Coordinates of C-alpha atoms (C1' of nucleotides) in Angstrom, one line a residue:
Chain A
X207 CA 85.8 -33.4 233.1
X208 CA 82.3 -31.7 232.9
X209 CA 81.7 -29.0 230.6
X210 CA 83.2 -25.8 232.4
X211 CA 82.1 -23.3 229.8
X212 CA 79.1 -20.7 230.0
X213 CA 78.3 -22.2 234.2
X214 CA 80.0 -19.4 235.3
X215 CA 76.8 -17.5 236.5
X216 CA 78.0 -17.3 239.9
X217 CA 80.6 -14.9 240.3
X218 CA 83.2 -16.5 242.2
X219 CA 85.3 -14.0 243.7
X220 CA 87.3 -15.1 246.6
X221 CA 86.0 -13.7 249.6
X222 CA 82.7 -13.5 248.8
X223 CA 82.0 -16.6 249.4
X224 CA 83.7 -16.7 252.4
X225 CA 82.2 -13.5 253.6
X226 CA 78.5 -14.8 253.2
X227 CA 79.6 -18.3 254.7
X228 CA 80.6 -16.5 257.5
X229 CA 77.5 -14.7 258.3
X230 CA 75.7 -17.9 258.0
X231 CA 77.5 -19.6 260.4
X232 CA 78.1 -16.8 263.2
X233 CA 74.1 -15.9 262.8
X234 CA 73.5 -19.6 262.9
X235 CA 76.1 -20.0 266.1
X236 CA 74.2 -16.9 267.8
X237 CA 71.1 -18.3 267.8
X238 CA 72.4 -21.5 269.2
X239 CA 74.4 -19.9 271.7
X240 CA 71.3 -18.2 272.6
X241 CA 69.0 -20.9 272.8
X242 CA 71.2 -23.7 274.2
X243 CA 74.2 -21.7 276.0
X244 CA 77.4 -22.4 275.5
X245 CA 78.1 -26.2 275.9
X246 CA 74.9 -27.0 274.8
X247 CA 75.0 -25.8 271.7
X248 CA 77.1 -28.3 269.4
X249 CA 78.8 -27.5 266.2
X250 CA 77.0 -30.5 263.9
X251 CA 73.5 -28.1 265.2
X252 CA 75.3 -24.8 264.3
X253 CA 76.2 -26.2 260.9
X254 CA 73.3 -27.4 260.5
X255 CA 71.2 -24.5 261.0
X256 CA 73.5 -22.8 258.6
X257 CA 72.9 -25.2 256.1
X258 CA 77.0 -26.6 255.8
X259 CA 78.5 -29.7 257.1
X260 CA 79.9 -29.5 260.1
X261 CA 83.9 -29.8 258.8
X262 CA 82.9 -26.7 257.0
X263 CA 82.2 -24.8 260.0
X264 CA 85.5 -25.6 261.4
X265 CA 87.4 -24.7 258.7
X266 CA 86.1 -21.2 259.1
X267 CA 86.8 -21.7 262.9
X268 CA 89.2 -23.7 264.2
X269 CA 87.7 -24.7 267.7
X270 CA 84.4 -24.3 269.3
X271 CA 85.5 -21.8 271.9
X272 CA 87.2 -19.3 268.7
X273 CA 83.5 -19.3 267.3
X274 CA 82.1 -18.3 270.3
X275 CA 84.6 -15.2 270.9
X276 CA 84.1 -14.3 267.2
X277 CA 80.4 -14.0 268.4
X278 CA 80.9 -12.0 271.3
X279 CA 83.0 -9.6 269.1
X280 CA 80.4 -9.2 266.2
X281 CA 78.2 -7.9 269.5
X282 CA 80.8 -5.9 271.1
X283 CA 81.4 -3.7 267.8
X284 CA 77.6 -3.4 267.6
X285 CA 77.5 -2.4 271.0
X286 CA 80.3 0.4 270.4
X287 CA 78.9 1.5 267.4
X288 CA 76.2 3.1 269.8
X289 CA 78.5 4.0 272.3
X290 CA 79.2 7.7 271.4
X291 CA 75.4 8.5 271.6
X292 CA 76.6 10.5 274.6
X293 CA 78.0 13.6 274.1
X294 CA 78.4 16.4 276.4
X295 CA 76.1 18.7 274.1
X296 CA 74.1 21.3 275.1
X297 CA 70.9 20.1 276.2
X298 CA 71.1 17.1 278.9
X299 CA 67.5 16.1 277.9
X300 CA 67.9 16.0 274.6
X301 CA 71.1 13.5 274.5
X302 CA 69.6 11.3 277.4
X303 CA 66.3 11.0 275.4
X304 CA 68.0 10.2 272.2
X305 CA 70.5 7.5 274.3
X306 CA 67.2 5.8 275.7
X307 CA 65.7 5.3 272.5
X308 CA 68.6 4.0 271.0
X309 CA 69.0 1.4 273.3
X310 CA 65.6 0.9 273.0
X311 CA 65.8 0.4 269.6
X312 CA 68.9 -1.6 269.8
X313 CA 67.1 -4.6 271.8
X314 CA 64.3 -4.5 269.3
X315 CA 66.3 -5.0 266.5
X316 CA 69.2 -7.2 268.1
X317 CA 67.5 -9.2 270.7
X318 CA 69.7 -12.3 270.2
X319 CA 72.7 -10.3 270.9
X320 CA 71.7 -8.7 273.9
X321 CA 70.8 -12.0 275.4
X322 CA 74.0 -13.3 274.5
X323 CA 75.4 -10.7 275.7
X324 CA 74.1 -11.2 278.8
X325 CA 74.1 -14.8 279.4
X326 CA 78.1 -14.2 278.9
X327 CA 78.2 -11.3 281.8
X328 CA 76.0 -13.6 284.1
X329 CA 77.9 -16.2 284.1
X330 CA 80.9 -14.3 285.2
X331 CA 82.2 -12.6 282.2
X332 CA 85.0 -15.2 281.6
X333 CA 85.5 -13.6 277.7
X334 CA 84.5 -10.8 278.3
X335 CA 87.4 -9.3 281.3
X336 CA 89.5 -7.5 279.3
X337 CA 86.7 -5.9 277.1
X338 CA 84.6 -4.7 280.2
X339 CA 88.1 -3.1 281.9
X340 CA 89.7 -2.2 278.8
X341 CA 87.0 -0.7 276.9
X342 CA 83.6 -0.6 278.9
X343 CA 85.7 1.2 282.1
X344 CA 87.1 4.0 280.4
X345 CA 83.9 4.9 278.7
X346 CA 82.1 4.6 281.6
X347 CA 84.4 7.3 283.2
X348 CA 84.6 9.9 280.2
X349 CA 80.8 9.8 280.5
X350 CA 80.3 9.8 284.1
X351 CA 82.6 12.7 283.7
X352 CA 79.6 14.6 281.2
X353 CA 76.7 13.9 284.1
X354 CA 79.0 15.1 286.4
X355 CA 79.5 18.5 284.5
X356 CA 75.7 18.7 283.9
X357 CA 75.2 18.3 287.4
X358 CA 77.9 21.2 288.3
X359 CA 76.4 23.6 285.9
X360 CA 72.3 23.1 287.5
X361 CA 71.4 21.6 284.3
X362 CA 69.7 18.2 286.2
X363 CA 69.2 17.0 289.4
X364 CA 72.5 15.8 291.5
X365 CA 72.8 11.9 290.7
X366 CA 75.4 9.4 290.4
X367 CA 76.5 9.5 287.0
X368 CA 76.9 5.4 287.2
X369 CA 74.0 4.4 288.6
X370 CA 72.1 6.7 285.8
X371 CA 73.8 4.7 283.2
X372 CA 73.0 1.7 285.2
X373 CA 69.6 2.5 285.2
X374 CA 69.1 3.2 281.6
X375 CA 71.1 -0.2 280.5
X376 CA 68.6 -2.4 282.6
X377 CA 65.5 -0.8 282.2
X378 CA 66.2 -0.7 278.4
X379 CA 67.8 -4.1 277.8
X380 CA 65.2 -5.9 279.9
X381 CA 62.5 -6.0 276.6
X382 CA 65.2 -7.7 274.9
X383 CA 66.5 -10.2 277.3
X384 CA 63.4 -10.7 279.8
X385 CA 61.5 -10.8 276.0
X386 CA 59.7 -14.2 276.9
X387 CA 58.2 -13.0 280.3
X388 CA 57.1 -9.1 279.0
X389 CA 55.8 -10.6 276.1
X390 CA 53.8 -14.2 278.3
X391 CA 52.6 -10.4 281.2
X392 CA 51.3 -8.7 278.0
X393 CA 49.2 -11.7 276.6
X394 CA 51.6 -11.4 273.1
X395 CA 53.1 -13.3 271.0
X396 CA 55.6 -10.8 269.7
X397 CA 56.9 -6.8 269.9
X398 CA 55.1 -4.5 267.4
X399 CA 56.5 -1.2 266.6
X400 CA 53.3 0.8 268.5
X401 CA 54.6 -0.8 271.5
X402 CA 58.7 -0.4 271.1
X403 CA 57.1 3.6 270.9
X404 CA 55.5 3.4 273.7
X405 CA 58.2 1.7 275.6
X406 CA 60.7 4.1 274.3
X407 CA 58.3 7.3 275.5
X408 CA 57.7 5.5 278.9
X409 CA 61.2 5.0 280.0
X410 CA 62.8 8.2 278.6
X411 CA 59.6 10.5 280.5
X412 CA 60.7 8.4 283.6
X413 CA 63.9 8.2 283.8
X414 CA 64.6 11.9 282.7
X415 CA 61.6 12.8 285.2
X416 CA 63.6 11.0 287.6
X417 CA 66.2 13.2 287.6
X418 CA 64.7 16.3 287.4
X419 CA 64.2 16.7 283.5
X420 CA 61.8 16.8 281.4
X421 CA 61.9 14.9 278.1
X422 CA 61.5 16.7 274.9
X423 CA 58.7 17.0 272.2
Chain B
X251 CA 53.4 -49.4 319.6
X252 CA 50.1 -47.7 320.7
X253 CA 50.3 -45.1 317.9
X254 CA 47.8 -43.2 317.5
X255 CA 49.5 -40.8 315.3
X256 CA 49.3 -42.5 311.2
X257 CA 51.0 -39.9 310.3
X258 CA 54.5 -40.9 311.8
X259 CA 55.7 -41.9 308.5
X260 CA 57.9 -39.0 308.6
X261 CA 61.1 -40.1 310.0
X262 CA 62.8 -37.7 312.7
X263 CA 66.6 -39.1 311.7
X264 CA 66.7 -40.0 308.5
X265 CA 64.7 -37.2 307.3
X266 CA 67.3 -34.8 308.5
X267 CA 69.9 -36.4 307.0
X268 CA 68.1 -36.3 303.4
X269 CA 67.4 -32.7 303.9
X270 CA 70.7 -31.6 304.6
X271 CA 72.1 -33.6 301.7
X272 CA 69.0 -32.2 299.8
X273 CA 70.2 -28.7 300.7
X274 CA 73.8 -29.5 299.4
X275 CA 73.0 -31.2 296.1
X276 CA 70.5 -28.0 295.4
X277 CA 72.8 -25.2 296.2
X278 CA 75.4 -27.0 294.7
X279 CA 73.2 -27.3 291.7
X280 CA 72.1 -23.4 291.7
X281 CA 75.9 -22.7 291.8
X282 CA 76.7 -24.8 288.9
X283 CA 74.5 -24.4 286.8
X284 CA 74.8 -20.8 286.9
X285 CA 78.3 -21.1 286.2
X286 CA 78.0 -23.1 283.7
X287 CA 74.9 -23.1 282.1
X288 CA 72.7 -26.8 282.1
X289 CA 74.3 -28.4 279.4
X290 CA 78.0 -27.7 281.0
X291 CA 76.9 -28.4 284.6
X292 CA 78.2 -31.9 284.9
X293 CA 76.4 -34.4 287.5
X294 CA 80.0 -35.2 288.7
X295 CA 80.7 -31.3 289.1
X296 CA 77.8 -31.0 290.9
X297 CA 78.3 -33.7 293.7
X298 CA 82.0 -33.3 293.8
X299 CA 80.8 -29.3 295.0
X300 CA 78.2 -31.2 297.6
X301 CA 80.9 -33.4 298.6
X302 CA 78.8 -36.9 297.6
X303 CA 79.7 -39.3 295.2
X304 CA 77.6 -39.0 291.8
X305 CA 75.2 -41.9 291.9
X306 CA 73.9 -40.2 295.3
X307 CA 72.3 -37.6 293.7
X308 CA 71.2 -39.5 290.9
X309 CA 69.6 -41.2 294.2
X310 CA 67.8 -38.2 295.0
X311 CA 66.9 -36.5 291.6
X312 CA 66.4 -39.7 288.9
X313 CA 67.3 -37.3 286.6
X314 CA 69.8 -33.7 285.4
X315 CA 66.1 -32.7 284.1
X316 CA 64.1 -33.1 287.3
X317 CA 67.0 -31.4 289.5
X318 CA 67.0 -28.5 286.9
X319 CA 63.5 -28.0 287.8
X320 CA 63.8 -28.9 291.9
X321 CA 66.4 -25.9 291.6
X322 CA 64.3 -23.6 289.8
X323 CA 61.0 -24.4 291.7
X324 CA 63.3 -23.2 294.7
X325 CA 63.3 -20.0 293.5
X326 CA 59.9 -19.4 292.7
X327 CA 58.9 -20.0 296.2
X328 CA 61.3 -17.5 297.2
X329 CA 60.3 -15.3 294.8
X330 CA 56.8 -15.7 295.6
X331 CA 57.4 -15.1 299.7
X332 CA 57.9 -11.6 298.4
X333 CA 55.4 -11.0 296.3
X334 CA 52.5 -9.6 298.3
X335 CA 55.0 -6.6 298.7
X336 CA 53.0 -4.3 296.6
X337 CA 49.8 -4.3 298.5
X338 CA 47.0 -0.7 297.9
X339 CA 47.7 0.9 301.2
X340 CA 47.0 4.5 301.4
X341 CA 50.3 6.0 300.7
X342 CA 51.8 4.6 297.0
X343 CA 55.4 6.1 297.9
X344 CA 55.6 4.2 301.1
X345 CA 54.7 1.2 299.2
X346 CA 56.5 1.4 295.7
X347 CA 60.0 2.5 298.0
X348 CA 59.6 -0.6 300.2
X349 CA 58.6 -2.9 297.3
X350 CA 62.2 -1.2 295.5
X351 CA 64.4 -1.9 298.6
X352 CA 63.1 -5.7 298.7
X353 CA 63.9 -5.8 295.5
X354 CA 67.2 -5.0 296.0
X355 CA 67.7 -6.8 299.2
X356 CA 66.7 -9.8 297.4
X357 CA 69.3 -9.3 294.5
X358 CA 71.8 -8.9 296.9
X359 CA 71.3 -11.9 299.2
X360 CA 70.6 -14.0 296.5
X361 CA 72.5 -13.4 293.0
X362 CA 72.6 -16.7 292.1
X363 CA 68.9 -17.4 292.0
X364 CA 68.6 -14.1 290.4
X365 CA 70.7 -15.2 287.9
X366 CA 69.3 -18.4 287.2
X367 CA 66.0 -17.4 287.1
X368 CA 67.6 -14.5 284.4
X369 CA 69.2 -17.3 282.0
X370 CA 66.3 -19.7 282.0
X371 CA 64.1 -16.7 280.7
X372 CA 66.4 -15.3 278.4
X373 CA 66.4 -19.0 277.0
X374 CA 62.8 -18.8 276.3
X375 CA 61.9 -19.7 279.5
X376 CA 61.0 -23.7 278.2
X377 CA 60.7 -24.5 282.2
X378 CA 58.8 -21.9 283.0
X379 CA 56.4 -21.4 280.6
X380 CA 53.5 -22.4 282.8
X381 CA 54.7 -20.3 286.0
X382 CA 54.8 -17.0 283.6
X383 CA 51.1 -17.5 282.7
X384 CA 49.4 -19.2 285.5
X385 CA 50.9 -17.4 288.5
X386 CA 53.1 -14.4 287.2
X387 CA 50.6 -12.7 284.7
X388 CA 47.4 -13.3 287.2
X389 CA 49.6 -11.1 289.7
X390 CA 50.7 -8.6 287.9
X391 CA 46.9 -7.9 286.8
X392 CA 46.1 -7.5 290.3
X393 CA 49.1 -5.4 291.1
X394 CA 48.5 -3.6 287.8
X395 CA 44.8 -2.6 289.2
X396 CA 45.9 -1.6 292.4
X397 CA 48.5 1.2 290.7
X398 CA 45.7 2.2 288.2
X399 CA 43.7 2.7 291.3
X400 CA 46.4 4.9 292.7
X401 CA 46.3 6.7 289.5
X402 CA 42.8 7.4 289.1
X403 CA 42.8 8.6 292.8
X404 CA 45.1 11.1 291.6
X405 CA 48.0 9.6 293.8
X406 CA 50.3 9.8 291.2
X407 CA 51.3 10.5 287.8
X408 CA 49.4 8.8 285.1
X409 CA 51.4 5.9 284.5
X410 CA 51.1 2.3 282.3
X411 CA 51.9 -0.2 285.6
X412 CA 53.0 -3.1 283.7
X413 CA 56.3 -0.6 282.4
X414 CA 56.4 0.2 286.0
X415 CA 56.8 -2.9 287.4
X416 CA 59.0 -3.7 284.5
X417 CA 61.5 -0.9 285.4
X418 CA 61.7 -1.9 289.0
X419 CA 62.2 -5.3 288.2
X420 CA 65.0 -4.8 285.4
X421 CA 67.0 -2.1 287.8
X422 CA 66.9 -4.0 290.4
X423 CA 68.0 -7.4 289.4
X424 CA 70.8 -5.8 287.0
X425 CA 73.1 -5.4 290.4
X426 CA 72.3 -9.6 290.4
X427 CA 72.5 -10.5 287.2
X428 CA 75.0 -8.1 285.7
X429 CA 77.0 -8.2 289.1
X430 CA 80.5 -8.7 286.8
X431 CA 80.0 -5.9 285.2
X432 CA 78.9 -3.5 287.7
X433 CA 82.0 -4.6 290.0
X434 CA 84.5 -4.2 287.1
X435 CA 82.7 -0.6 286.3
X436 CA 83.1 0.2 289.4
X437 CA 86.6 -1.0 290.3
X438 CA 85.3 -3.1 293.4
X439 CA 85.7 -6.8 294.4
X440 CA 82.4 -7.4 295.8
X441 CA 79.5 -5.2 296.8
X442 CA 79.2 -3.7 300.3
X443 CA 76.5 -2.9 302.7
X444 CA 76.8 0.7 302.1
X445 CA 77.0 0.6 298.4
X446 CA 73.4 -1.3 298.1
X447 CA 71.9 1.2 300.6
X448 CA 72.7 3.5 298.0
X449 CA 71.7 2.1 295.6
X450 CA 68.7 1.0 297.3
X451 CA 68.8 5.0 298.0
X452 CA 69.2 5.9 293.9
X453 CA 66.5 3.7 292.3
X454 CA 64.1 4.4 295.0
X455 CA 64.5 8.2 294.7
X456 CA 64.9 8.2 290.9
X457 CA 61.9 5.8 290.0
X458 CA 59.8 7.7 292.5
X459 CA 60.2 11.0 291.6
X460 CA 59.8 9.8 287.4
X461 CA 56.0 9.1 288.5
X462 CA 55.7 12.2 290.4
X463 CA 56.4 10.9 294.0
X464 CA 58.8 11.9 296.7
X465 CA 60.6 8.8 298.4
X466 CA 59.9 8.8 302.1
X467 CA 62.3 9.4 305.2
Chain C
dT102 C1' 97.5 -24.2 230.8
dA103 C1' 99.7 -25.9 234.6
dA104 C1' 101.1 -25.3 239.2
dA105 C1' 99.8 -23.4 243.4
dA106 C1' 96.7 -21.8 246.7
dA107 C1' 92.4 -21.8 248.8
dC108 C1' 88.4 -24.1 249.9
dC109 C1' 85.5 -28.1 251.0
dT110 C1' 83.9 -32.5 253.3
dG111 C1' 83.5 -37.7 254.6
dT112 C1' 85.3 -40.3 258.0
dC113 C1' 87.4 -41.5 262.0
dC114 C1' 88.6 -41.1 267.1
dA115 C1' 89.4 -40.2 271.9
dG116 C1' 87.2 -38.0 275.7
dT117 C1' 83.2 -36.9 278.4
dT118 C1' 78.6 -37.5 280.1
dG119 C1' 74.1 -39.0 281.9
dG120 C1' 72.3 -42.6 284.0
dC121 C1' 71.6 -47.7 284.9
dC122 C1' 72.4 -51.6 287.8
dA123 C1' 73.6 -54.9 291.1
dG124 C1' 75.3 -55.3 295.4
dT125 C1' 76.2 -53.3 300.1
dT126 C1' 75.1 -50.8 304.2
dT127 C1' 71.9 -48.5 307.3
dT128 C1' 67.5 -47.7 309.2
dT129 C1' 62.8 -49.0 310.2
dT130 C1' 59.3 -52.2 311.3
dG131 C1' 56.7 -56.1 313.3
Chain D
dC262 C1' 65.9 -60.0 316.8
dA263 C1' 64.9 -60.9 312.0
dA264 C1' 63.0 -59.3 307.9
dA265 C1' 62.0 -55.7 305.0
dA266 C1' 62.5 -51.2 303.4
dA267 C1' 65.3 -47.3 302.5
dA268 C1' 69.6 -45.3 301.6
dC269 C1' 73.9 -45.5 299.4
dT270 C1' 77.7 -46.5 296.0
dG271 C1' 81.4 -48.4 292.6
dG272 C1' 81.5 -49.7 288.2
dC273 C1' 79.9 -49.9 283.8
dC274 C1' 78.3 -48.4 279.1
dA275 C1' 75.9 -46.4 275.2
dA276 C1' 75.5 -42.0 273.1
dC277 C1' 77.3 -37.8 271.8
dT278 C1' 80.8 -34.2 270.9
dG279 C1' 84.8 -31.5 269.4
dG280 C1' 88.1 -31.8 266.4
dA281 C1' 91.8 -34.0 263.5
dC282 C1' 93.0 -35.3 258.8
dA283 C1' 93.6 -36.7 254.3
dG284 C1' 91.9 -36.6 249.9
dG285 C1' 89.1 -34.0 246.8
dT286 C1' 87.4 -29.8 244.3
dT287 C1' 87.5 -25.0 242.8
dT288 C1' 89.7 -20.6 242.1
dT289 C1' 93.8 -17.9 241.5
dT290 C1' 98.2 -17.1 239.8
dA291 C1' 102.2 -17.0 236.6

DNA sequence: TAAAAACCTGTCCAGTTGGCCAGTTTTTTG
DNA sequence: CAAAAAACTGGCCAACTGGACAGGTTTTTA
């Protein structure tokens, strides 16, 4: 055959390989997913946008429908990566702030997987059951359980823990998946960190105001 | 015979006929394409749910495209009819809490528009691009003028109204759009009466009081 | 180094879809 | 009432898609 001596440059160790083939094609499927929804968005497209002909991609997954969960999943650990923001610390002000901004700063960074995200609750959640009983429910409750306790000790103003949470999802999510309308209101053509600021200061003196706090700094 | 009237062209029969079966292929539509998204909304899907064969609403819209649009346009006028909502009468609370409550009212008598109009902008908006700009950001300047004026009056607390409106608009339509989530959350089957009261009751309190107003009544 | 395992891809196929068309039925018109 | 227009529909098809598969290549293992 060829020479195989000194072409060795590339290190191929297994996995690695794999490992960045795999983040080619689930960033490439997200943005599909994204941009075309679920049946519009054909595999020869995903592979293509990842650069690898299209048996490739389904050698990593085996069917359309597994790529799309493996997807959702990458988001869901992103999502609960965040998730423990909420702690029942001392100062209620301080931990809502710093949950606001987070989120904040979540749809700036991952924008793509919000939408997703969302498209997939929208359309009725079909993937998405077990994760939102299973998982979402039960954190829901521990932390409805921490506003609650707030509430008891006079620390903010008596709310319904769920509709706070509510409230801070929407209003924070909404630059990431609304992106196209904020940014056609505001005459731009994309975020800049000056404005993410002043979104962030915005909703978390609003929403804390709401409630009878008043953020920090 | 003696008609003196040109304009009888419009038929009194046959137009009610067409706008009934208008009526079905468009709801029918919204409800599919919703569910599905508009690559997975099939034609066939789509008049099997309005109970007409398949060529007859290639009959009425030539093509998947143009009924896409006929759907979406359908919400825009409804959107519109509730625009002029946020008008500068004297008292900004009385105005802001009725503008919230339509909001809400809207998102709960029609989640499927709400939803729609959600996944065509999280798409990029490609259909809507024109609405956004031509009628969308020329009201919101008006709007936004009309809270500034509040502002400078010192009727309420200095405030960017573009954020404002943004934060009514996203925690509002996240009882629409999000609806699976909510309901899962919240261990319920469908919303109530009395649960959107209160929620109508929550946002309107919480936003208020986060620019320095009291909610009315 | 040779066998085995893992990885890669060109090619083919069956199923589905949007939408066209020609022919039929119903309504309107003169 | 007859002709024309409008409304309707079954059947057809070209285009595309997900996915199977077999044969090839590269890497690991013994």
């Amino acid at each position: 055959m060829a020479d195989s001596s000194a072409e060795t440059k590339r290190t191929y160790r297994r996995g690695k390989i794999r490992d960045q083939n795999l983040e080619r094609i689930l960033g490439a499927a997200r943005e599909e997913f994204v941009l075309k929804g679920f049946a519009g968005a054909s595999i020869q497209a995903i592979a293509d946008r990842a650069g690898l002909p299209k048996a490739n991609v389904h050698y990593y997954f085996k069917t359309k429908s597994n790529l799309y969960v493996a997807v959702l999943e990458e988001i869901i650990i992103l999502w609960n990566d965040h998730f423990d923001e909420l702690r029942a610390e001392d100062n209620p002000a301080e931990v809502l702030d710093r949950f606001i901004r987070r989120k904040v700063e979540l749809s700036y960074t991952h924008p793509q997987s919000s939408k997703l995200f969302a498209m997939e609750i929208i359309q009725g959640a079909p993937h998405l059951r077990d994760y939102l009983r299973n998982d979402l429910r039960p954190w829901m409750r521990k932390k409805a359980a921490v506003i609650e306790a707030w509430v008891a000790a006079g620390k903010m103003a008596p709310v319904d823990p769920y509709h706070l949470i509510f409230l801070i999802w929407s209003s924070t999510q909404h630059y990431a998946d609304f992106e196209a309308q904020v940014l056609t209101i505001l005459n731009r053509a994309e975020y800049e960190r000056s404005m993410i600021d002043r979104i962030a200061d915005f909703l978390s003196r609003s929403i804390l105001a709401g409630v009878g706090l008043e953020a920090p700094r």
